[in-house]
CHARMM-style PDB file with segment names, atoms N, HN, CA, C and O in Angstrom:
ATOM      1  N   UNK     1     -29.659   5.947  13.748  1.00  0.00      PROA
ATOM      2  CA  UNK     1     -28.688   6.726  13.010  1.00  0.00      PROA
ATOM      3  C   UNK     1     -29.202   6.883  11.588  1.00  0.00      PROA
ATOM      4  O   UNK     1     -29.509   5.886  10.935  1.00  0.00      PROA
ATOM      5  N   UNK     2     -29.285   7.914  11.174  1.00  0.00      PROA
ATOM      6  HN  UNK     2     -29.036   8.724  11.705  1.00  0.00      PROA
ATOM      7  CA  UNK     2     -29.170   8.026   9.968  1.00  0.00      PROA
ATOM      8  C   UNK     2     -28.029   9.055   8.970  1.00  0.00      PROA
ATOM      9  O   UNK     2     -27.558  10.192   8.985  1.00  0.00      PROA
ATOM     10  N   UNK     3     -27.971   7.654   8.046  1.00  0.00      PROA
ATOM     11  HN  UNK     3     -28.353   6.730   8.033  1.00  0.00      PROA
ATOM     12  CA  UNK     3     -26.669   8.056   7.118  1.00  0.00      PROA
ATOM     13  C   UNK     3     -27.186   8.661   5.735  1.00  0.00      PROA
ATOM     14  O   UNK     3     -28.170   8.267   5.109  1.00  0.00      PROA
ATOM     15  N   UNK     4     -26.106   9.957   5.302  1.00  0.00      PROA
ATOM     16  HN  UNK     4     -25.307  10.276   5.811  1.00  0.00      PROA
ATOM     17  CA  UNK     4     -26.425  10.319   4.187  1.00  0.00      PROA
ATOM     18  C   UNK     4     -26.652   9.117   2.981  1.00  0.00      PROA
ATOM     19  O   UNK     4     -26.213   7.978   2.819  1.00  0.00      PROA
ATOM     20  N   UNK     5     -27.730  10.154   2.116  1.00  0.00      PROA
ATOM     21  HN  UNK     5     -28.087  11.079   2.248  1.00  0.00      PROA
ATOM     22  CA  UNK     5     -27.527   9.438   0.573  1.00  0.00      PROA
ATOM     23  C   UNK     5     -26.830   8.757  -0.035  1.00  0.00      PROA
ATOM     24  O   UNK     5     -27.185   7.619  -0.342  1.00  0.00      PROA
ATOM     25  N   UNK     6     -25.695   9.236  -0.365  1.00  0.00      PROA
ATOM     26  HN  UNK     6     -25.406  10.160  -0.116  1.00  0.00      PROA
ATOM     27  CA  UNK     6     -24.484   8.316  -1.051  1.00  0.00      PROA
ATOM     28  C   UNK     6     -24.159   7.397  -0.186  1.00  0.00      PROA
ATOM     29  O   UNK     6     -24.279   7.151   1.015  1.00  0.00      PROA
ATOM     30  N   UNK     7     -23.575   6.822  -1.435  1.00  0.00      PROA
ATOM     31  HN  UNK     7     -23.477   7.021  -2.410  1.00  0.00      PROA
ATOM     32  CA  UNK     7     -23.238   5.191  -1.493  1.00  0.00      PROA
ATOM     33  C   UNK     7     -21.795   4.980  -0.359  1.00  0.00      PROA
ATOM     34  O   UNK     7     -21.747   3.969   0.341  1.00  0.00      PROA
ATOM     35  N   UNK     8     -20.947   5.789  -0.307  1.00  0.00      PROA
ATOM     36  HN  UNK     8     -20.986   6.611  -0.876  1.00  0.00      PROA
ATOM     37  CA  UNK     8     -19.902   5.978   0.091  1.00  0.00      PROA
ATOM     38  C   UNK     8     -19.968   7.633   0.926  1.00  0.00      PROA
ATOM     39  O   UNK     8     -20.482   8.690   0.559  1.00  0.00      PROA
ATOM     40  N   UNK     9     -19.042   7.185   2.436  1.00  0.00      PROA
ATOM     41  HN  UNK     9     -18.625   6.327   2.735  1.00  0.00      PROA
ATOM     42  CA  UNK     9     -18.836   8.199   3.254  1.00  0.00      PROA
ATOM     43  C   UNK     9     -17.126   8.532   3.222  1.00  0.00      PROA
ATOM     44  O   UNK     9     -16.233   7.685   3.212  1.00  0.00      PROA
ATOM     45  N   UNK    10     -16.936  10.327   3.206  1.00  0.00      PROA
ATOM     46  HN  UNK    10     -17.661  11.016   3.214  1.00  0.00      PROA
ATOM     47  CA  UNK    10     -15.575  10.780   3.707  1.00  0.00      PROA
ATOM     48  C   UNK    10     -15.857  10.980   4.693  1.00  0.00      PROA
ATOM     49  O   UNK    10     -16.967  11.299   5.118  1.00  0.00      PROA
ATOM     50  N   UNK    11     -14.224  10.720   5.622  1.00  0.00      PROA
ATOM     51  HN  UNK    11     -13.322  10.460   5.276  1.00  0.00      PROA
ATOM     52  CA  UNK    11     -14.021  10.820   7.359  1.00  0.00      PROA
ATOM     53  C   UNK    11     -14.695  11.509   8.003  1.00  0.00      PROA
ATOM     54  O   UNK    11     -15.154  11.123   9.078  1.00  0.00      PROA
ATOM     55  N   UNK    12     -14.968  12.939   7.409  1.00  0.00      PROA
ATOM     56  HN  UNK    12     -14.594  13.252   6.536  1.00  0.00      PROA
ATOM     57  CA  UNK    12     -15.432  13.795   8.044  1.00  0.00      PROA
ATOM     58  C   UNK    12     -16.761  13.369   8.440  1.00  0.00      PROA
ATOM     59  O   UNK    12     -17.099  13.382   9.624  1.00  0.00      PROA
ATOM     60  N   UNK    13     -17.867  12.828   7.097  1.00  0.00      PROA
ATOM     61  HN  UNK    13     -17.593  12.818   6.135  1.00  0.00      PROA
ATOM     62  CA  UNK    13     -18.792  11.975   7.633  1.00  0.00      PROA
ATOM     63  C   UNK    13     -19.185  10.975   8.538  1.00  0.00      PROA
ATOM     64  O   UNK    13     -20.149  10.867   9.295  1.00  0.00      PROA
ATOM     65  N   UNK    14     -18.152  10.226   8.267  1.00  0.00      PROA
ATOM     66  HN  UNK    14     -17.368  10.314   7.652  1.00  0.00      PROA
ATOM     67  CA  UNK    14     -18.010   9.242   9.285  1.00  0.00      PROA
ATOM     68  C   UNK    14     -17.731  10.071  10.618  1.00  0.00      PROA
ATOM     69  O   UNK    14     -18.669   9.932  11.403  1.00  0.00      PROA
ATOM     70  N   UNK    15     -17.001  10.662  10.969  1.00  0.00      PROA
ATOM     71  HN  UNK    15     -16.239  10.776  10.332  1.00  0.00      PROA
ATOM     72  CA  UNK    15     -16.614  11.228  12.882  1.00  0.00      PROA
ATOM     73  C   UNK    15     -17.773  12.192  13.042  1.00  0.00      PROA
ATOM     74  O   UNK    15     -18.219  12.558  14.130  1.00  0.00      PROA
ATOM     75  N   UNK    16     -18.270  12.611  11.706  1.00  0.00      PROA
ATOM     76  HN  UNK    16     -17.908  12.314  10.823  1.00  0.00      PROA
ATOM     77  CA  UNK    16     -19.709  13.337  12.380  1.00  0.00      PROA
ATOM     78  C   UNK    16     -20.685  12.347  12.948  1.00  0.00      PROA
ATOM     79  O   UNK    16     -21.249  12.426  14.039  1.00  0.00      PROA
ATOM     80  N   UNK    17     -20.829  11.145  11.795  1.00  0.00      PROA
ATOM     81  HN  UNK    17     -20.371  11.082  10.909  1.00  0.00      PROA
ATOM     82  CA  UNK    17     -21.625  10.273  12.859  1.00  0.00      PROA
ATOM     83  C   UNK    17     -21.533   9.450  14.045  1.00  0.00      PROA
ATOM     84  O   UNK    17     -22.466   8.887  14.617  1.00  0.00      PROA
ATOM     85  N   UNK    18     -20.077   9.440  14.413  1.00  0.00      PROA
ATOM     86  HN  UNK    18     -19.318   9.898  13.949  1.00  0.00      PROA
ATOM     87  CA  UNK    18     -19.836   9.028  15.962  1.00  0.00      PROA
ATOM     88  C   UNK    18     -19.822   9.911  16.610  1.00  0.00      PROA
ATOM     89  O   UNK    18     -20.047   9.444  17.727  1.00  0.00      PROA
ATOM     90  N   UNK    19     -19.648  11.488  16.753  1.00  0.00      PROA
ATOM     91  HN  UNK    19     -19.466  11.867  15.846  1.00  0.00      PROA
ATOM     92  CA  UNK    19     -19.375  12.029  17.142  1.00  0.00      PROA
ATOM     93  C   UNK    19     -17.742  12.272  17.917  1.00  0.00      PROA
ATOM     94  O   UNK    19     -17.290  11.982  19.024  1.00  0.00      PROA
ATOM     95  N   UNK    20     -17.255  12.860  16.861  1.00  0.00      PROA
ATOM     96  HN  UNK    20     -17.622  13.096  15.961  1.00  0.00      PROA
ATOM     97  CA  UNK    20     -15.910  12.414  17.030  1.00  0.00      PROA
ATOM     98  C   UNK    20     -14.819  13.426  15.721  1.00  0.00      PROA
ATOM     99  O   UNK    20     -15.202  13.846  14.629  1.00  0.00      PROA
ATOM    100  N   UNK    21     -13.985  13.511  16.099  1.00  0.00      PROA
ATOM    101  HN  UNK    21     -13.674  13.170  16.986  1.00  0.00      PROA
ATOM    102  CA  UNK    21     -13.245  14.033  15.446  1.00  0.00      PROA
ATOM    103  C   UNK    21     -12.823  13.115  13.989  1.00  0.00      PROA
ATOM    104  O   UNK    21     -12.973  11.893  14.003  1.00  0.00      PROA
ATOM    105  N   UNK    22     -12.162  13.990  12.459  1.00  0.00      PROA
ATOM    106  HN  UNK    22     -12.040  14.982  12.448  1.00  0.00      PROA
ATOM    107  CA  UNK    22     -11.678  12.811  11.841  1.00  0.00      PROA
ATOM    108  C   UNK    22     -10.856  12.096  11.783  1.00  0.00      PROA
ATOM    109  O   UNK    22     -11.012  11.056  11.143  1.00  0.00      PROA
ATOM    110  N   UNK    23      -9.093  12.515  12.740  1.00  0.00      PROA
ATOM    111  HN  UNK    23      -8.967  13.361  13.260  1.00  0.00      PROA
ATOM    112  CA  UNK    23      -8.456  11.523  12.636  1.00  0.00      PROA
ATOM    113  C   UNK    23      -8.769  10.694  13.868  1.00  0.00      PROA
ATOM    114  O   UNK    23      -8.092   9.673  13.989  1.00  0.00      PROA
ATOM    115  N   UNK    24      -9.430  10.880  14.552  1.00  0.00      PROA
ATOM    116  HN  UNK    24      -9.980  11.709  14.454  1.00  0.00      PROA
ATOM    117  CA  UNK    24      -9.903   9.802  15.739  1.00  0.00      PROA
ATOM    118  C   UNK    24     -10.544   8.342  14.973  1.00  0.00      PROA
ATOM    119  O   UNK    24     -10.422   7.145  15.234  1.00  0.00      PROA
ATOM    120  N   UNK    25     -11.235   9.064  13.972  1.00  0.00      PROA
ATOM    121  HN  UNK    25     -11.335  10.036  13.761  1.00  0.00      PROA
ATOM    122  CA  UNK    25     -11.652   7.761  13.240  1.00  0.00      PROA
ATOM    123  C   UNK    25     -10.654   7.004  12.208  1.00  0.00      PROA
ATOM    124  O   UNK    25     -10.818   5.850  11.810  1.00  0.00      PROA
ATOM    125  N   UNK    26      -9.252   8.143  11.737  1.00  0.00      PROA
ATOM    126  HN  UNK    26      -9.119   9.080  12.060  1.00  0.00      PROA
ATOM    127  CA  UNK    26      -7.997   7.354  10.742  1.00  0.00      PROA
ATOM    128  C   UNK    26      -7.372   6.804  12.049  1.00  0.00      PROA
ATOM    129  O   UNK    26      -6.466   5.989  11.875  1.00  0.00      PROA
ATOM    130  N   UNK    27      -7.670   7.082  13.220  1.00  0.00      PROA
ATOM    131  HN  UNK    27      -8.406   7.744  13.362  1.00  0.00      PROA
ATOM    132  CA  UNK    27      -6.543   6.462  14.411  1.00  0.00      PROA
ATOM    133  C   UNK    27      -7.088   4.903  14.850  1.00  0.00      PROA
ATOM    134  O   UNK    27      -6.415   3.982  15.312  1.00  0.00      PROA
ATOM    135  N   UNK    28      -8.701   4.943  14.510  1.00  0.00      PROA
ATOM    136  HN  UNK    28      -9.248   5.692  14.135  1.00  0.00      PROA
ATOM    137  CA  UNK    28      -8.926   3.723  14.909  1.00  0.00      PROA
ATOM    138  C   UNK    28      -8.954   2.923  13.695  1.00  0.00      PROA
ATOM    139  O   UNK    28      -9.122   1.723  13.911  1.00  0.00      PROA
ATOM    140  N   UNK    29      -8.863   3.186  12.754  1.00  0.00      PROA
ATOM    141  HN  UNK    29      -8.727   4.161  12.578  1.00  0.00      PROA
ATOM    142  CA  UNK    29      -9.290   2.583  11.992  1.00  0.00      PROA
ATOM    143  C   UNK    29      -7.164   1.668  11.362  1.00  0.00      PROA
ATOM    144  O   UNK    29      -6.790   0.767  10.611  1.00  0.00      PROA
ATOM    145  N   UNK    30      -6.642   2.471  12.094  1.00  0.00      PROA
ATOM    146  HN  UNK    30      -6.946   3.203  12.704  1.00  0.00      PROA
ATOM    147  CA  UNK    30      -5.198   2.141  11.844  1.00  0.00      PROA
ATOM    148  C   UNK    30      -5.010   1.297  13.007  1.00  0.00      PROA
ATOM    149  O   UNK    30      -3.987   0.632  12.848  1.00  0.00      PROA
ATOM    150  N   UNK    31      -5.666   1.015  14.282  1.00  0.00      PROA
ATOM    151  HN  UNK    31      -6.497   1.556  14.412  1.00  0.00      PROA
ATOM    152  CA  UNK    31      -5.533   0.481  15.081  1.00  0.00      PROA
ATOM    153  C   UNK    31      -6.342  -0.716  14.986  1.00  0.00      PROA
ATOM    154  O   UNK    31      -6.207  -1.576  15.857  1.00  0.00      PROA
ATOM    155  N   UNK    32      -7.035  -0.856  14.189  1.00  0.00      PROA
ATOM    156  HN  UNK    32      -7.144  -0.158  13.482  1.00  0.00      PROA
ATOM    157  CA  UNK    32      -7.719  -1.936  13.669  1.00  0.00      PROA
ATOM    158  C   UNK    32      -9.322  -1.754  14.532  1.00  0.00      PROA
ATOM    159  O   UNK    32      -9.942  -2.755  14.891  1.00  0.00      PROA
ATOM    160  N   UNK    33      -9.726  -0.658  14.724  1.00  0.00      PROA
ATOM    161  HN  UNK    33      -9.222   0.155  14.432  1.00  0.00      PROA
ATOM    162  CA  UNK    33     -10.804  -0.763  15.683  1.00  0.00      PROA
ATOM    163  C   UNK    33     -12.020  -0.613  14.982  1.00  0.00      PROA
ATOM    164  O   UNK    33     -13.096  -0.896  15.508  1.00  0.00      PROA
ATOM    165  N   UNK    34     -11.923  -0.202  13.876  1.00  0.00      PROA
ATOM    166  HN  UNK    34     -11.049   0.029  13.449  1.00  0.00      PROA
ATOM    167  CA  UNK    34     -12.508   0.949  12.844  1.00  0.00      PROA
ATOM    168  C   UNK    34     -12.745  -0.211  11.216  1.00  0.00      PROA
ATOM    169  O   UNK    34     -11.823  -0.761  10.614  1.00  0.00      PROA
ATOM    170  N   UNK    35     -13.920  -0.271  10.938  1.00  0.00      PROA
ATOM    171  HN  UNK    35     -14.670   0.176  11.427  1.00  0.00      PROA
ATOM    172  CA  UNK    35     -13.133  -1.412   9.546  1.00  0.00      PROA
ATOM    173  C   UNK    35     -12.414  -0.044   8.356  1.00  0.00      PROA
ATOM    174  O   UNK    35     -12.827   1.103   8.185  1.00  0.00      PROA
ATOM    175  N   UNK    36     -11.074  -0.858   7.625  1.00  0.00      PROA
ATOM    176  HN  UNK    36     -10.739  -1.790   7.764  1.00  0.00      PROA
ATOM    177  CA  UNK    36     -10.968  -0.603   6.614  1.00  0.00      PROA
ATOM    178  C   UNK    36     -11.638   0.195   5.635  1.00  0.00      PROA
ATOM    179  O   UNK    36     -12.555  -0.324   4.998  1.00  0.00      PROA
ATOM    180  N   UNK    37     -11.208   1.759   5.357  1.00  0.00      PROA
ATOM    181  HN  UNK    37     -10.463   2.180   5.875  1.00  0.00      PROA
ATOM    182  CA  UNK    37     -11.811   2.308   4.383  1.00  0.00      PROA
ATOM    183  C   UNK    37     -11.715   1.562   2.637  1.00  0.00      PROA
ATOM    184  O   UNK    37     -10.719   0.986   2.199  1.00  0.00      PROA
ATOM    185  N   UNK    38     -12.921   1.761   1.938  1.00  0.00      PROA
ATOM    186  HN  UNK    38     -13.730   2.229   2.294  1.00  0.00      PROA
ATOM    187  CA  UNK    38     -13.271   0.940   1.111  1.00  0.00      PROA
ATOM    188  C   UNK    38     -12.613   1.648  -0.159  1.00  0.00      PROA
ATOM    189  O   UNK    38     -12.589   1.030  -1.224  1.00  0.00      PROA
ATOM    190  N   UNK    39     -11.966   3.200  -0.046  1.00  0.00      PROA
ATOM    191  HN  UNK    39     -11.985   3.702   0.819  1.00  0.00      PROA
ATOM    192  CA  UNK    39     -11.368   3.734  -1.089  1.00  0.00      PROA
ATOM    193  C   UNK    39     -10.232   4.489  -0.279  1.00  0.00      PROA
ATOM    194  O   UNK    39     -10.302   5.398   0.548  1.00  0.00      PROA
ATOM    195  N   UNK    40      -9.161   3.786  -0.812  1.00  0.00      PROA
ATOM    196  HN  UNK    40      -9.105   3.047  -1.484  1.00  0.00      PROA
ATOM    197  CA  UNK    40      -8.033   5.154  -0.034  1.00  0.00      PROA
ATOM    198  C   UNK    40      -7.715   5.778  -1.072  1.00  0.00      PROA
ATOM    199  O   UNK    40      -7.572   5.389  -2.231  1.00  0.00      PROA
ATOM    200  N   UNK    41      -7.569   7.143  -0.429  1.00  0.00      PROA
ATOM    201  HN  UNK    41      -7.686   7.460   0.513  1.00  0.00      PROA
ATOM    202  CA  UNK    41      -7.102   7.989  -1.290  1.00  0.00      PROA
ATOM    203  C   UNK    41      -7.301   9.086  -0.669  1.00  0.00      PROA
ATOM    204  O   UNK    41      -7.351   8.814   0.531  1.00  0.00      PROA
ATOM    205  N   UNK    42      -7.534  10.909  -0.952  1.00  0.00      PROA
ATOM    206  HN  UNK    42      -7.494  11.130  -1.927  1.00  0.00      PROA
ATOM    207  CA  UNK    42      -7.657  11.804  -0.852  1.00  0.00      PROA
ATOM    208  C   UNK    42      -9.088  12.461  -1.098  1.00  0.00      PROA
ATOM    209  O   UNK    42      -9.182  13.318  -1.977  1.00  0.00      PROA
ATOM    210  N   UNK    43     -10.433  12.015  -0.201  1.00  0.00      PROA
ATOM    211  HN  UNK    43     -10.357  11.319   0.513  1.00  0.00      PROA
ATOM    212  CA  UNK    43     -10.319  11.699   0.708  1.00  0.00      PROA
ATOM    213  C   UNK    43     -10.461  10.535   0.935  1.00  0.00      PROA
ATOM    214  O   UNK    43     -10.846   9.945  -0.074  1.00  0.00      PROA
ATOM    215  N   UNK    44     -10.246   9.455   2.390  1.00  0.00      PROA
ATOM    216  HN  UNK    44      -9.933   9.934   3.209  1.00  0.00      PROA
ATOM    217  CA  UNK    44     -10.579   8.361   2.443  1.00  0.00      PROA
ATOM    218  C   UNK    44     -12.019   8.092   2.145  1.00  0.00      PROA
ATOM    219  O   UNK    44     -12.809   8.988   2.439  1.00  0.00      PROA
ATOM    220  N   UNK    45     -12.531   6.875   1.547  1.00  0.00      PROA
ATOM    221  HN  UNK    45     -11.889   6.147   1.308  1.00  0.00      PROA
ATOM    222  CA  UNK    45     -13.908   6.848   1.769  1.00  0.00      PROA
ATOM    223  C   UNK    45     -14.689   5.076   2.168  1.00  0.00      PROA
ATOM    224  O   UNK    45     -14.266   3.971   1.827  1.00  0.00      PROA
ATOM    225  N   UNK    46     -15.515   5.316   2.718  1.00  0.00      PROA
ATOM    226  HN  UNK    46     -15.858   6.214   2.995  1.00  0.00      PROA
ATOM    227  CA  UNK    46     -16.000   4.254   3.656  1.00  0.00      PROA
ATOM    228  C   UNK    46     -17.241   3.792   2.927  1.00  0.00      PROA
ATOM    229  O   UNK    46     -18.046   4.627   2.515  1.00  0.00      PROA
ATOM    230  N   UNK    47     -17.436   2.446   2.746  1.00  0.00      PROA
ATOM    231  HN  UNK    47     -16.782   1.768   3.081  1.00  0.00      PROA
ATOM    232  CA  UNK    47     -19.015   2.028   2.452  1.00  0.00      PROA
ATOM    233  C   UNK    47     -19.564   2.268   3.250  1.00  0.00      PROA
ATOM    234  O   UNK    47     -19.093   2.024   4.360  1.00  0.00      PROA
ATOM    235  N   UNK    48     -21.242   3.055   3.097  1.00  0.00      PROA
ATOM    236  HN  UNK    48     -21.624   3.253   2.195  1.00  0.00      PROA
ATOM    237  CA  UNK    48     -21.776   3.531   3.744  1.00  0.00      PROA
ATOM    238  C   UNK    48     -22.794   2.172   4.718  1.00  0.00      PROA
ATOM    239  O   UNK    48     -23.322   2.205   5.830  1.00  0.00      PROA
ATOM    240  N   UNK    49     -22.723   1.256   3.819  1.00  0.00      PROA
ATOM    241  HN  UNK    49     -22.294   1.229   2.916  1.00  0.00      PROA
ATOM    242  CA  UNK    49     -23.460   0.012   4.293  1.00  0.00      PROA
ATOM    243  C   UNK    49     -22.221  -0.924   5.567  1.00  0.00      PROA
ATOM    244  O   UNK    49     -22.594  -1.358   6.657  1.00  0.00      PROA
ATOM    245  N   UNK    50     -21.142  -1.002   5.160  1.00  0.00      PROA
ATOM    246  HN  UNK    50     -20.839  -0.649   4.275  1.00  0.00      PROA
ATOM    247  CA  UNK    50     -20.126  -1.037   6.353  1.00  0.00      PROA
ATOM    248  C   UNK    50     -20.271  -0.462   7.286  1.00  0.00      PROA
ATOM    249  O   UNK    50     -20.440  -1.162   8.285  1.00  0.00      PROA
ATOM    250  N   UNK    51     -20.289   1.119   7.498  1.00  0.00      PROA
ATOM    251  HN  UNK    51     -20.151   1.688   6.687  1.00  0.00      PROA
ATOM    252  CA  UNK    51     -20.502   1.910   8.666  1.00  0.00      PROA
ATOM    253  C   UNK    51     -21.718   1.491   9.428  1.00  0.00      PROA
ATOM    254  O   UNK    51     -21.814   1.167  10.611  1.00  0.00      PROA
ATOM    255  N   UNK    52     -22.445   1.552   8.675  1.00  0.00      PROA
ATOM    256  HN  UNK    52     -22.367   1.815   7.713  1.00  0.00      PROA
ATOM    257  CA  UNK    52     -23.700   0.867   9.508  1.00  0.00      PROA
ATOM    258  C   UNK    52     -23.777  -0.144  10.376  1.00  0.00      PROA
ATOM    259  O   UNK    52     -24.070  -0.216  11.570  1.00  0.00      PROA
ATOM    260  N   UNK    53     -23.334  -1.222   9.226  1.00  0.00      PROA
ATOM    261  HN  UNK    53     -23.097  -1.164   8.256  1.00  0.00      PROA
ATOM    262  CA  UNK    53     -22.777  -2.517  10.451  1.00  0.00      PROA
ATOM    263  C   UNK    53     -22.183  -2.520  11.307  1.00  0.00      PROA
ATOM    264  O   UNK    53     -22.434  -3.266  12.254  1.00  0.00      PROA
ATOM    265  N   UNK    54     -21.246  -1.746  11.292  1.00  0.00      PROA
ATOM    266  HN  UNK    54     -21.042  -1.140  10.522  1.00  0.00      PROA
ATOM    267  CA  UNK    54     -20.363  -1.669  12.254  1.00  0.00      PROA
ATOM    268  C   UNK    54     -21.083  -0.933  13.786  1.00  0.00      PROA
ATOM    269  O   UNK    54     -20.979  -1.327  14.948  1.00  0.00      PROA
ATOM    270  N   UNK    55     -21.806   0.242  13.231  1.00  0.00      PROA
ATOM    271  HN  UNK    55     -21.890   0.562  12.287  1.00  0.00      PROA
ATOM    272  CA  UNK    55     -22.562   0.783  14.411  1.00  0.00      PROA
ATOM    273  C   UNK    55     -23.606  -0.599  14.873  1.00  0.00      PROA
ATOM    274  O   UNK    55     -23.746  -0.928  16.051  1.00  0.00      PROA
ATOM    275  N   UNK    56     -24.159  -1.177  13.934  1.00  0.00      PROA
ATOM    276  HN  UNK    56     -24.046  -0.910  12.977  1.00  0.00      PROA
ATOM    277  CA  UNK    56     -25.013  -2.219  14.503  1.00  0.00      PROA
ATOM    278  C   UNK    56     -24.300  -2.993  15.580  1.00  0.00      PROA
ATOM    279  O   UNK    56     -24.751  -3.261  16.694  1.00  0.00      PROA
ATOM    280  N   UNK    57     -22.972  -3.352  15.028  1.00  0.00      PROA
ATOM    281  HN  UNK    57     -22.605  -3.134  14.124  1.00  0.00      PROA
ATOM    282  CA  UNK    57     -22.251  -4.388  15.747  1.00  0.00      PROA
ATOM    283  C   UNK    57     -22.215  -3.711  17.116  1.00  0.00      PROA
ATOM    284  O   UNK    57     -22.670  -4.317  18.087  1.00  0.00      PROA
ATOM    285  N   UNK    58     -21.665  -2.406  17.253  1.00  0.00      PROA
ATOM    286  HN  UNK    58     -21.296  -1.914  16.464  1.00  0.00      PROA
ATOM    287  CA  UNK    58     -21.045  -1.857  18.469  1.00  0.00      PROA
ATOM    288  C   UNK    58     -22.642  -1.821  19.371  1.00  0.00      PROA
ATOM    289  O   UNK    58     -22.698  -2.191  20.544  1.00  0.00      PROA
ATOM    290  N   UNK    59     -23.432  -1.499  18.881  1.00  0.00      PROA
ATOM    291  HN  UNK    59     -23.387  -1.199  17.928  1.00  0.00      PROA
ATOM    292  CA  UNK    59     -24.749  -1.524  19.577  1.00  0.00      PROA
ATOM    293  C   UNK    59     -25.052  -2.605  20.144  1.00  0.00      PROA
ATOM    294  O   UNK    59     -25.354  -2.698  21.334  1.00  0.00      PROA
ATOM    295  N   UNK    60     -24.977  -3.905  19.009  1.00  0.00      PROA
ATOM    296  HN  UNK    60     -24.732  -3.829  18.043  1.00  0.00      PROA
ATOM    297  CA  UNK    60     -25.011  -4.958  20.170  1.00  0.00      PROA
ATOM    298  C   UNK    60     -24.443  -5.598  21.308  1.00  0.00      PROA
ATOM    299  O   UNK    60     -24.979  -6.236  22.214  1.00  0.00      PROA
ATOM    300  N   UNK    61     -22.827  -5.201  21.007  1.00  0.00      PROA
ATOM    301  HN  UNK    61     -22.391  -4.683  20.271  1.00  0.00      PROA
ATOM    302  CA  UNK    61     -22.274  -5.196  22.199  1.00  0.00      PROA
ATOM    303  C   UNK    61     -22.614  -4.517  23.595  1.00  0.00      PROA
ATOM    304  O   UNK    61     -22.608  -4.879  24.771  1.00  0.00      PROA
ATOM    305  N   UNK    62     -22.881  -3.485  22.972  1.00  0.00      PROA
ATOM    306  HN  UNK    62     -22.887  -3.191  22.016  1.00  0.00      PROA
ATOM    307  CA  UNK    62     -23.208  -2.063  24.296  1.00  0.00      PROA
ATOM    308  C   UNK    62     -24.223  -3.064  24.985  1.00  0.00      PROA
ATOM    309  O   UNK    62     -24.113  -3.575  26.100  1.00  0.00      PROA
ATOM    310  N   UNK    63     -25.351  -3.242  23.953  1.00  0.00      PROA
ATOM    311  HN  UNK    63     -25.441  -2.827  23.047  1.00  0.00      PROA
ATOM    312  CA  UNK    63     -26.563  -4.091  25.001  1.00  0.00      PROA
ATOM    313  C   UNK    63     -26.192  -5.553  25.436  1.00  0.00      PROA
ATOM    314  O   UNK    63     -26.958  -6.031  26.274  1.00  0.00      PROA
ATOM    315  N   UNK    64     -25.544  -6.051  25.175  1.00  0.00      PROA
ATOM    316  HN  UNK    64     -24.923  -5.664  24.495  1.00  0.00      PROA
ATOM    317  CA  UNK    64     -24.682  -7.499  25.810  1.00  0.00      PROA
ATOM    318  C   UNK    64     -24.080  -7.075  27.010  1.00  0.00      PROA
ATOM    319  O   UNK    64     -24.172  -7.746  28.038  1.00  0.00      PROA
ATOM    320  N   UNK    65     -23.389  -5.865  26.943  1.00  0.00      PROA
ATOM    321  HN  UNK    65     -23.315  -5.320  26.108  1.00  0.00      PROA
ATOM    322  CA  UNK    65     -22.387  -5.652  28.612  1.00  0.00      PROA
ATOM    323  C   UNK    65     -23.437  -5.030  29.137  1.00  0.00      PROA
ATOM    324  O   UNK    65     -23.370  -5.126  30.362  1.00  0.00      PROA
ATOM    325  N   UNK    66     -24.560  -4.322  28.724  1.00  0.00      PROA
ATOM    326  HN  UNK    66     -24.614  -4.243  27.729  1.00  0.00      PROA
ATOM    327  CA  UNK    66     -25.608  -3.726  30.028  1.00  0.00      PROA
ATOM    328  C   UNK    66     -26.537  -4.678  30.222  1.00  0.00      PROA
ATOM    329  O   UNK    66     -27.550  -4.193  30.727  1.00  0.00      PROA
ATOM    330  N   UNK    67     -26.614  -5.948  30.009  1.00  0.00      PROA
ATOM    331  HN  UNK    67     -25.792  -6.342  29.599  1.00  0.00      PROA
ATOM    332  CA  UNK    67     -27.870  -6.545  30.342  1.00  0.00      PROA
ATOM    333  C   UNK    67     -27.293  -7.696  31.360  1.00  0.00      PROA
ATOM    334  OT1 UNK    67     -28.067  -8.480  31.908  1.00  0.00      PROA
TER     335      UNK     67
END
């Protein structure tokens, strides 16, 4: 994956990089699935170094249930 430049991502960024719509990502992220955006406000915005982890994390899972 690669994430834009800045330091910080809006939703829209973020569901572009899951591929995914943006409130799919305010739905998980209210469901606790999603971490905590790092600025609320108008728009939300996400550490871009969070998102990452988080994809790291989900990756390692993926390869834990296929192996």
């Amino acid at each position: 994956m690669s994430l834009p430049s800045s330091k910080y991502l809006v939703t829209k960024d973020v569901a572009a990089l899951f591929g995914v719509k943006p409130n799919t990502i305010l739905e998980w992220e209210k469901d606790g699935k999603f971490p905590r955006a790092t600025i609320v406000g108008k728009p939300k915005r996400w550490d871009a170094k969070v998102v990452d982890d988080h994809c790291k994390a989900l990756r390692g899972q993926s390869i834990r249930l296929s192996a």
